[in-house]
Amino acid sequence: MRWTVHGEHTLHDTAWVRLRSLDVEQPDGARTDYHVVRLRDLAVTAAVDDRQRVLMMWRHRFVTDTWAWELPMGLVEDGETPETAAARELEEETGWRPGSMRELIYAQPAAGITDSQHFVFRADGARRVAEPTERNESDRLEWIPLSEVHGMIARREIVSSATLVGVMALLLDRETGPAGQG
């Protein structure tokens, strides 16, 4: 059931979004144009303190005109590893610098239409080093007890897919231990 790509051309291209039209052959032999959104990869940081709280940001997203809690996140820049980007974004958006970091989970949020990859890292031992340098990111920061996350999801206080994947992985990590150790 593998699809074959015969060609690709640009419909729209910016630093943020690349819209492409692909000439694809479906498994049944039919050929068609298929639109794909090519996006930079995303790095996400779930900073957890010794009291089992996660650092989250209260944000307004103008595209959907919604307010919700999110983990610090941002695009992986050229020449940067996802782990480096996750640490950089945590510090820029919150003023907290991570101690140890490890990959928590990997996700492809919409593999049928975009090639974006989401890399979520857990940071332990974070320490406050400065005020956030990104002034347009959030209204406030809070350390949220992991025990409250399930209810926040149910109340739609957490709706970003990258944040949902990250906090649910944290909850699983808390129950079973780090991947491969449960």
mmCIF file with all atom_site columns, C-alpha atoms in Angstrom:
data_model
loop_
_atom_site.group_PDB
_atom_site.id
_atom_site.type_symbol
_atom_site.label_atom_id
_atom_site.label_alt_id
_atom_site.label_comp_id
_atom_site.label_asym_id
_atom_site.label_entity_id
_atom_site.label_seq_id
_atom_site.pdbx_PDB_ins_code
_atom_site.Cartn_x
_atom_site.Cartn_y
_atom_site.Cartn_z
_atom_site.occupancy
_atom_site.B_iso_or_equiv
_atom_site.pdbx_formal_charge
_atom_site.auth_seq_id
_atom_site.auth_comp_id
_atom_site.auth_asym_id
_atom_site.auth_atom_id
_atom_site.pdbx_PDB_model_num
ATOM 1   C CA . MET A 1 1   ? 0.000   0.000  0.000   1.00 0.00 ? 1   MET A CA 1
ATOM 2   C CA . ARG A 1 2   ? 2.940   2.347  -0.635  1.00 0.00 ? 2   ARG A CA 1
ATOM 3   C CA . TRP A 1 3   ? 2.380   5.607  -2.482  1.00 0.00 ? 3   TRP A CA 1
ATOM 4   C CA . THR A 1 4   ? 5.013   6.763  -5.010  1.00 0.00 ? 4   THR A CA 1
ATOM 5   C CA . VAL A 1 5   ? 6.023   10.414 -5.398  1.00 0.00 ? 5   VAL A CA 1
ATOM 6   C CA . HIS A 1 6   ? 6.887   11.294 -9.015  1.00 0.00 ? 6   HIS A CA 1
ATOM 7   C CA . GLY A 1 7   ? 7.537   14.996 -8.488  1.00 0.00 ? 7   GLY A CA 1
ATOM 8   C CA . GLU A 1 8   ? 7.033   18.025 -6.310  1.00 0.00 ? 8   GLU A CA 1
ATOM 9   C CA . HIS A 1 9   ? 6.639   21.737 -6.972  1.00 0.00 ? 9   HIS A CA 1
ATOM 10  C CA . THR A 1 10  ? 6.237   24.825 -4.809  1.00 0.00 ? 10  THR A CA 1
ATOM 11  C CA . LEU A 1 11  ? 2.876   26.521 -4.383  1.00 0.00 ? 11  LEU A CA 1
ATOM 12  C CA . HIS A 1 12  ? 3.913   28.857 -1.533  1.00 0.00 ? 12  HIS A CA 1
ATOM 13  C CA . ASP A 1 13  ? 7.216   29.290 0.285   1.00 0.00 ? 13  ASP A CA 1
ATOM 14  C CA . THR A 1 14  ? 8.077   31.307 3.421   1.00 0.00 ? 14  THR A CA 1
ATOM 15  C CA . ALA A 1 15  ? 10.504  30.879 6.286   1.00 0.00 ? 15  ALA A CA 1
ATOM 16  C CA . TRP A 1 16  ? 7.634   29.335 8.303   1.00 0.00 ? 16  TRP A CA 1
ATOM 17  C CA . VAL A 1 17  ? 5.522   27.389 5.817   1.00 0.00 ? 17  VAL A CA 1
ATOM 18  C CA . ARG A 1 18  ? 6.197   25.645 2.524   1.00 0.00 ? 18  ARG A CA 1
ATOM 19  C CA . LEU A 1 19  ? 3.136   24.466 0.627   1.00 0.00 ? 19  LEU A CA 1
ATOM 20  C CA . ARG A 1 20  ? 3.965   21.866 -2.018  1.00 0.00 ? 20  ARG A CA 1
ATOM 21  C CA . SER A 1 21  ? 2.013   20.023 -4.684  1.00 0.00 ? 21  SER A CA 1
ATOM 22  C CA . LEU A 1 22  ? 3.147   16.434 -5.127  1.00 0.00 ? 22  LEU A CA 1
ATOM 23  C CA . ASP A 1 23  ? 2.489   14.262 -8.160  1.00 0.00 ? 23  ASP A CA 1
ATOM 24  C CA . VAL A 1 24  ? 1.692   10.938 -6.480  1.00 0.00 ? 24  VAL A CA 1
ATOM 25  C CA . GLU A 1 25  ? 0.730   7.494  -7.624  1.00 0.00 ? 25  GLU A CA 1
ATOM 26  C CA . GLN A 1 26  ? -1.600  5.690  -5.264  1.00 0.00 ? 26  GLN A CA 1
ATOM 27  C CA . PRO A 1 27  ? -1.318  1.943  -4.647  1.00 0.00 ? 27  PRO A CA 1
ATOM 28  C CA . ASP A 1 28  ? -4.150  1.262  -7.122  1.00 0.00 ? 28  ASP A CA 1
ATOM 29  C CA . GLY A 1 29  ? -2.171  3.028  -9.880  1.00 0.00 ? 29  GLY A CA 1
ATOM 30  C CA . ALA A 1 30  ? -4.199  6.270  -9.943  1.00 0.00 ? 30  ALA A CA 1
ATOM 31  C CA . ARG A 1 31  ? -2.121  9.469  -10.177 1.00 0.00 ? 31  ARG A CA 1
ATOM 32  C CA . THR A 1 32  ? -3.180  12.680 -8.522  1.00 0.00 ? 32  THR A CA 1
ATOM 33  C CA . ASP A 1 33  ? -1.978  16.002 -7.129  1.00 0.00 ? 33  ASP A CA 1
ATOM 34  C CA . TYR A 1 34  ? -1.564  15.898 -3.356  1.00 0.00 ? 34  TYR A CA 1
ATOM 35  C CA . HIS A 1 35  ? -0.896  19.013 -1.259  1.00 0.00 ? 35  HIS A CA 1
ATOM 36  C CA . VAL A 1 36  ? 1.651   18.822 1.540   1.00 0.00 ? 36  VAL A CA 1
ATOM 37  C CA . VAL A 1 37  ? 2.637   21.403 4.142   1.00 0.00 ? 37  VAL A CA 1
ATOM 38  C CA . ARG A 1 38  ? 6.350   21.236 4.878   1.00 0.00 ? 38  ARG A CA 1
ATOM 39  C CA . LEU A 1 39  ? 7.210   22.710 8.282   1.00 0.00 ? 39  LEU A CA 1
ATOM 40  C CA . ARG A 1 40  ? 10.331  23.007 10.394  1.00 0.00 ? 40  ARG A CA 1
ATOM 41  C CA . ASP A 1 41  ? 10.658  20.507 13.204  1.00 0.00 ? 41  ASP A CA 1
ATOM 42  C CA . LEU A 1 42  ? 9.452   21.506 16.664  1.00 0.00 ? 42  LEU A CA 1
ATOM 43  C CA . ALA A 1 43  ? 11.318  21.119 19.953  1.00 0.00 ? 43  ALA A CA 1
ATOM 44  C CA . VAL A 1 44  ? 9.296   21.004 23.172  1.00 0.00 ? 44  VAL A CA 1
ATOM 45  C CA . THR A 1 45  ? 10.492  21.040 26.784  1.00 0.00 ? 45  THR A CA 1
ATOM 46  C CA . ALA A 1 46  ? 8.676   19.535 29.749  1.00 0.00 ? 46  ALA A CA 1
ATOM 47  C CA . ALA A 1 47  ? 10.611  20.882 32.740  1.00 0.00 ? 47  ALA A CA 1
ATOM 48  C CA . VAL A 1 48  ? 9.770   18.928 35.883  1.00 0.00 ? 48  VAL A CA 1
ATOM 49  C CA . ASP A 1 49  ? 10.817  19.950 39.379  1.00 0.00 ? 49  ASP A CA 1
ATOM 50  C CA . ASP A 1 50  ? 11.506  17.800 42.446  1.00 0.00 ? 50  ASP A CA 1
ATOM 51  C CA . ARG A 1 51  ? 7.885   18.298 43.602  1.00 0.00 ? 51  ARG A CA 1
ATOM 52  C CA . GLN A 1 52  ? 6.539   16.605 40.429  1.00 0.00 ? 52  GLN A CA 1
ATOM 53  C CA . ARG A 1 53  ? 5.326   19.838 38.855  1.00 0.00 ? 53  ARG A CA 1
ATOM 54  C CA . VAL A 1 54  ? 5.703   20.801 35.203  1.00 0.00 ? 54  VAL A CA 1
ATOM 55  C CA . LEU A 1 55  ? 6.502   24.339 34.053  1.00 0.00 ? 55  LEU A CA 1
ATOM 56  C CA . MET A 1 56  ? 3.749   25.626 31.760  1.00 0.00 ? 56  MET A CA 1
ATOM 57  C CA . MET A 1 57  ? 2.857   28.868 30.008  1.00 0.00 ? 57  MET A CA 1
ATOM 58  C CA . TRP A 1 58  ? -0.630  30.427 29.806  1.00 0.00 ? 58  TRP A CA 1
ATOM 59  C CA . ARG A 1 59  ? -0.947  31.503 26.161  1.00 0.00 ? 59  ARG A CA 1
ATOM 60  C CA . HIS A 1 60  ? -3.368  33.062 23.750  1.00 0.00 ? 60  HIS A CA 1
ATOM 61  C CA . ARG A 1 61  ? -3.318  31.618 20.238  1.00 0.00 ? 61  ARG A CA 1
ATOM 62  C CA . PHE A 1 62  ? -4.783  34.200 17.896  1.00 0.00 ? 62  PHE A CA 1
ATOM 63  C CA . VAL A 1 63  ? -5.322  31.750 15.027  1.00 0.00 ? 63  VAL A CA 1
ATOM 64  C CA . THR A 1 64  ? -7.935  29.846 17.054  1.00 0.00 ? 64  THR A CA 1
ATOM 65  C CA . ASP A 1 65  ? -8.636  32.736 19.476  1.00 0.00 ? 65  ASP A CA 1
ATOM 66  C CA . THR A 1 66  ? -8.159  30.413 22.450  1.00 0.00 ? 66  THR A CA 1
ATOM 67  C CA . TRP A 1 67  ? -6.315  30.539 25.761  1.00 0.00 ? 67  TRP A CA 1
ATOM 68  C CA . ALA A 1 68  ? -4.623  27.404 27.103  1.00 0.00 ? 68  ALA A CA 1
ATOM 69  C CA . TRP A 1 69  ? -1.635  26.037 28.980  1.00 0.00 ? 69  TRP A CA 1
ATOM 70  C CA . GLU A 1 70  ? 1.356   24.989 26.880  1.00 0.00 ? 70  GLU A CA 1
ATOM 71  C CA . LEU A 1 71  ? 4.826   23.638 27.328  1.00 0.00 ? 71  LEU A CA 1
ATOM 72  C CA . PRO A 1 72  ? 7.648   25.880 26.102  1.00 0.00 ? 72  PRO A CA 1
ATOM 73  C CA . MET A 1 73  ? 8.365   25.063 22.449  1.00 0.00 ? 73  MET A CA 1
ATOM 74  C CA . GLY A 1 74  ? 9.816   26.429 19.259  1.00 0.00 ? 74  GLY A CA 1
ATOM 75  C CA . LEU A 1 75  ? 11.265  25.649 15.888  1.00 0.00 ? 75  LEU A CA 1
ATOM 76  C CA . VAL A 1 76  ? 14.529  23.783 15.430  1.00 0.00 ? 76  VAL A CA 1
ATOM 77  C CA . GLU A 1 77  ? 16.844  26.192 13.620  1.00 0.00 ? 77  GLU A CA 1
ATOM 78  C CA . ASP A 1 78  ? 19.262  25.219 10.827  1.00 0.00 ? 78  ASP A CA 1
ATOM 79  C CA . GLY A 1 79  ? 22.326  23.478 12.261  1.00 0.00 ? 79  GLY A CA 1
ATOM 80  C CA . GLU A 1 80  ? 20.685  23.006 15.659  1.00 0.00 ? 80  GLU A CA 1
ATOM 81  C CA . THR A 1 81  ? 19.819  19.696 17.285  1.00 0.00 ? 81  THR A CA 1
ATOM 82  C CA . PRO A 1 82  ? 16.296  19.249 18.656  1.00 0.00 ? 82  PRO A CA 1
ATOM 83  C CA . GLU A 1 83  ? 17.727  18.958 22.195  1.00 0.00 ? 83  GLU A CA 1
ATOM 84  C CA . THR A 1 84  ? 19.637  22.239 21.844  1.00 0.00 ? 84  THR A CA 1
ATOM 85  C CA . ALA A 1 85  ? 16.515  23.936 20.463  1.00 0.00 ? 85  ALA A CA 1
ATOM 86  C CA . ALA A 1 86  ? 14.403  22.618 23.352  1.00 0.00 ? 86  ALA A CA 1
ATOM 87  C CA . ALA A 1 87  ? 16.869  23.966 25.922  1.00 0.00 ? 87  ALA A CA 1
ATOM 88  C CA . ARG A 1 88  ? 17.119  27.322 24.115  1.00 0.00 ? 88  ARG A CA 1
ATOM 89  C CA . GLU A 1 89  ? 13.339  27.705 23.880  1.00 0.00 ? 89  GLU A CA 1
ATOM 90  C CA . LEU A 1 90  ? 12.877  26.868 27.574  1.00 0.00 ? 90  LEU A CA 1
ATOM 91  C CA . GLU A 1 91  ? 15.301  29.596 28.573  1.00 0.00 ? 91  GLU A CA 1
ATOM 92  C CA . GLU A 1 92  ? 14.054  32.204 26.056  1.00 0.00 ? 92  GLU A CA 1
ATOM 93  C CA . GLU A 1 93  ? 10.381  31.686 26.880  1.00 0.00 ? 93  GLU A CA 1
ATOM 94  C CA . THR A 1 94  ? 10.566  31.123 30.642  1.00 0.00 ? 94  THR A CA 1
ATOM 95  C CA . GLY A 1 95  ? 13.948  32.274 31.965  1.00 0.00 ? 95  GLY A CA 1
ATOM 96  C CA . TRP A 1 96  ? 14.609  28.744 33.297  1.00 0.00 ? 96  TRP A CA 1
ATOM 97  C CA . ARG A 1 97  ? 17.719  26.840 32.169  1.00 0.00 ? 97  ARG A CA 1
ATOM 98  C CA . PRO A 1 98  ? 17.462  23.042 32.114  1.00 0.00 ? 98  PRO A CA 1
ATOM 99  C CA . GLY A 1 99  ? 19.742  20.787 34.096  1.00 0.00 ? 99  GLY A CA 1
ATOM 100 C CA . SER A 1 100 ? 19.700  17.291 32.675  1.00 0.00 ? 100 SER A CA 1
ATOM 101 C CA . MET A 1 101 ? 17.624  16.613 29.577  1.00 0.00 ? 101 MET A CA 1
ATOM 102 C CA . ARG A 1 102 ? 16.451  13.433 27.923  1.00 0.00 ? 102 ARG A CA 1
ATOM 103 C CA . GLU A 1 103 ? 14.154  12.703 25.029  1.00 0.00 ? 103 GLU A CA 1
ATOM 104 C CA . LEU A 1 104 ? 10.708  11.963 26.398  1.00 0.00 ? 104 LEU A CA 1
ATOM 105 C CA . ILE A 1 105 ? 8.741   11.218 23.217  1.00 0.00 ? 105 ILE A CA 1
ATOM 106 C CA . TYR A 1 106 ? 8.755   11.746 19.452  1.00 0.00 ? 106 TYR A CA 1
ATOM 107 C CA . ALA A 1 107 ? 5.651   12.483 17.375  1.00 0.00 ? 107 ALA A CA 1
ATOM 108 C CA . GLN A 1 108 ? 4.531   13.255 13.837  1.00 0.00 ? 108 GLN A CA 1
ATOM 109 C CA . PRO A 1 109 ? 1.421   15.377 14.482  1.00 0.00 ? 109 PRO A CA 1
ATOM 110 C CA . ALA A 1 110 ? -0.291  15.065 11.090  1.00 0.00 ? 110 ALA A CA 1
ATOM 111 C CA . ALA A 1 111 ? 1.761   12.708 8.916   1.00 0.00 ? 111 ALA A CA 1
ATOM 112 C CA . GLY A 1 112 ? -0.906  12.610 6.209   1.00 0.00 ? 112 GLY A CA 1
ATOM 113 C CA . ILE A 1 113 ? -0.494  16.302 5.391   1.00 0.00 ? 113 ILE A CA 1
ATOM 114 C CA . THR A 1 114 ? 2.725   17.598 6.962   1.00 0.00 ? 114 THR A CA 1
ATOM 115 C CA . ASP A 1 115 ? 6.274   16.371 7.479   1.00 0.00 ? 115 ASP A CA 1
ATOM 116 C CA . SER A 1 116 ? 6.774   18.200 10.782  1.00 0.00 ? 116 SER A CA 1
ATOM 117 C CA . GLN A 1 117 ? 8.424   16.220 13.550  1.00 0.00 ? 117 GLN A CA 1
ATOM 118 C CA . HIS A 1 118 ? 7.921   17.021 17.231  1.00 0.00 ? 118 HIS A CA 1
ATOM 119 C CA . PHE A 1 119 ? 10.724  16.229 19.652  1.00 0.00 ? 119 PHE A CA 1
ATOM 120 C CA . VAL A 1 120 ? 9.671   16.435 23.308  1.00 0.00 ? 120 VAL A CA 1
ATOM 121 C CA . PHE A 1 121 ? 12.334  16.504 26.016  1.00 0.00 ? 121 PHE A CA 1
ATOM 122 C CA . ARG A 1 122 ? 12.090  16.183 29.759  1.00 0.00 ? 122 ARG A CA 1
ATOM 123 C CA . ALA A 1 123 ? 14.263  18.627 31.685  1.00 0.00 ? 123 ALA A CA 1
ATOM 124 C CA . ASP A 1 124 ? 15.108  18.030 35.325  1.00 0.00 ? 124 ASP A CA 1
ATOM 125 C CA . GLY A 1 125 ? 17.019  20.313 37.647  1.00 0.00 ? 125 GLY A CA 1
ATOM 126 C CA . ALA A 1 126 ? 16.019  23.528 35.871  1.00 0.00 ? 126 ALA A CA 1
ATOM 127 C CA . ARG A 1 127 ? 17.096  26.737 37.534  1.00 0.00 ? 127 ARG A CA 1
ATOM 128 C CA . ARG A 1 128 ? 15.883  30.282 37.091  1.00 0.00 ? 128 ARG A CA 1
ATOM 129 C CA . VAL A 1 129 ? 18.586  32.348 35.363  1.00 0.00 ? 129 VAL A CA 1
ATOM 130 C CA . ALA A 1 130 ? 16.773  35.436 34.015  1.00 0.00 ? 130 ALA A CA 1
ATOM 131 C CA . GLU A 1 131 ? 13.533  36.971 32.899  1.00 0.00 ? 131 GLU A CA 1
ATOM 132 C CA . PRO A 1 132 ? 12.136  35.495 29.660  1.00 0.00 ? 132 PRO A CA 1
ATOM 133 C CA . THR A 1 133 ? 13.604  37.200 26.586  1.00 0.00 ? 133 THR A CA 1
ATOM 134 C CA . GLU A 1 134 ? 10.619  36.290 24.399  1.00 0.00 ? 134 GLU A CA 1
ATOM 135 C CA . ARG A 1 135 ? 8.102   38.955 25.416  1.00 0.00 ? 135 ARG A CA 1
ATOM 136 C CA . ASN A 1 136 ? 5.220   37.800 23.207  1.00 0.00 ? 136 ASN A CA 1
ATOM 137 C CA . GLU A 1 137 ? 5.031   34.187 24.333  1.00 0.00 ? 137 GLU A CA 1
ATOM 138 C CA . SER A 1 138 ? 2.814   34.021 27.423  1.00 0.00 ? 138 SER A CA 1
ATOM 139 C CA . ASP A 1 139 ? 0.868   35.944 30.030  1.00 0.00 ? 139 ASP A CA 1
ATOM 140 C CA . ARG A 1 140 ? 2.186   33.905 32.931  1.00 0.00 ? 140 ARG A CA 1
ATOM 141 C CA . LEU A 1 141 ? 4.246   30.897 33.921  1.00 0.00 ? 141 LEU A CA 1
ATOM 142 C CA . GLU A 1 142 ? 3.298   28.357 36.553  1.00 0.00 ? 142 GLU A CA 1
ATOM 143 C CA . TRP A 1 143 ? 4.622   25.126 37.960  1.00 0.00 ? 143 TRP A CA 1
ATOM 144 C CA . ILE A 1 144 ? 1.594   22.833 37.601  1.00 0.00 ? 144 ILE A CA 1
ATOM 145 C CA . PRO A 1 145 ? 1.349   19.624 39.684  1.00 0.00 ? 145 PRO A CA 1
ATOM 146 C CA . LEU A 1 146 ? 1.362   16.597 37.383  1.00 0.00 ? 146 LEU A CA 1
ATOM 147 C CA . SER A 1 147 ? -1.587  15.297 39.407  1.00 0.00 ? 147 SER A CA 1
ATOM 148 C CA . GLU A 1 148 ? -3.708  18.168 37.980  1.00 0.00 ? 148 GLU A CA 1
ATOM 149 C CA . VAL A 1 149 ? -2.859  17.586 34.304  1.00 0.00 ? 149 VAL A CA 1
ATOM 150 C CA . HIS A 1 150 ? -5.551  14.966 33.579  1.00 0.00 ? 150 HIS A CA 1
ATOM 151 C CA . GLY A 1 151 ? -8.300  17.318 34.793  1.00 0.00 ? 151 GLY A CA 1
ATOM 152 C CA . MET A 1 152 ? -6.837  20.209 32.799  1.00 0.00 ? 152 MET A CA 1
ATOM 153 C CA . ILE A 1 153 ? -6.976  18.096 29.642  1.00 0.00 ? 153 ILE A CA 1
ATOM 154 C CA . ALA A 1 154 ? -10.596 17.125 30.374  1.00 0.00 ? 154 ALA A CA 1
ATOM 155 C CA . ARG A 1 155 ? -11.517 20.812 30.881  1.00 0.00 ? 155 ARG A CA 1
ATOM 156 C CA . ARG A 1 156 ? -9.735  21.738 27.607  1.00 0.00 ? 156 ARG A CA 1
ATOM 157 C CA . GLU A 1 157 ? -7.213  23.893 29.437  1.00 0.00 ? 157 GLU A CA 1
ATOM 158 C CA . ILE A 1 158 ? -4.491  22.000 27.535  1.00 0.00 ? 158 ILE A CA 1
ATOM 159 C CA . VAL A 1 159 ? -5.264  21.683 23.797  1.00 0.00 ? 159 VAL A CA 1
ATOM 160 C CA . SER A 1 160 ? -2.014  22.095 21.836  1.00 0.00 ? 160 SER A CA 1
ATOM 161 C CA . SER A 1 161 ? -1.119  18.724 20.317  1.00 0.00 ? 161 SER A CA 1
ATOM 162 C CA . ALA A 1 162 ? 2.585   19.119 21.138  1.00 0.00 ? 162 ALA A CA 1
ATOM 163 C CA . THR A 1 163 ? 1.730   19.915 24.750  1.00 0.00 ? 163 THR A CA 1
ATOM 164 C CA . LEU A 1 164 ? -0.832  17.102 24.973  1.00 0.00 ? 164 LEU A CA 1
ATOM 165 C CA . VAL A 1 165 ? 1.697   14.576 23.685  1.00 0.00 ? 165 VAL A CA 1
ATOM 166 C CA . GLY A 1 166 ? 4.307   15.907 26.105  1.00 0.00 ? 166 GLY A CA 1
ATOM 167 C CA . VAL A 1 167 ? 2.216   15.956 29.262  1.00 0.00 ? 167 VAL A CA 1
ATOM 168 C CA . MET A 1 168 ? 0.641   12.571 28.528  1.00 0.00 ? 168 MET A CA 1
ATOM 169 C CA . ALA A 1 169 ? 4.145   11.157 28.058  1.00 0.00 ? 169 ALA A CA 1
ATOM 170 C CA . LEU A 1 170 ? 5.108   12.718 31.404  1.00 0.00 ? 170 LEU A CA 1
ATOM 171 C CA . LEU A 1 171 ? 2.166   10.995 33.064  1.00 0.00 ? 171 LEU A CA 1
ATOM 172 C CA . LEU A 1 172 ? 3.149   7.650  31.519  1.00 0.00 ? 172 LEU A CA 1
ATOM 173 C CA . ASP A 1 173 ? 6.771   8.269  32.475  1.00 0.00 ? 173 ASP A CA 1
ATOM 174 C CA . ARG A 1 174 ? 5.684   8.906  36.057  1.00 0.00 ? 174 ARG A CA 1
ATOM 175 C CA . GLU A 1 175 ? 3.701   5.638  36.151  1.00 0.00 ? 175 GLU A CA 1
ATOM 176 C CA . THR A 1 176 ? 6.162   3.339  34.391  1.00 0.00 ? 176 THR A CA 1
ATOM 177 C CA . GLY A 1 177 ? 9.524   5.075  34.702  1.00 0.00 ? 177 GLY A CA 1
ATOM 178 C CA . PRO A 1 178 ? 11.668  6.252  31.782  1.00 0.00 ? 178 PRO A CA 1
ATOM 179 C CA . ALA A 1 179 ? 11.167  4.454  28.475  1.00 0.00 ? 179 ALA A CA 1
ATOM 180 C CA . GLY A 1 180 ? 12.512  0.920  28.615  1.00 0.00 ? 180 GLY A CA 1
ATOM 181 C CA . GLN A 1 181 ? 12.614  0.854  32.427  1.00 0.00 ? 181 GLN A CA 1
ATOM 182 C CA . GLY A 1 182 ? 8.910   0.221  33.178  1.00 0.00 ? 182 GLY A CA 1
#
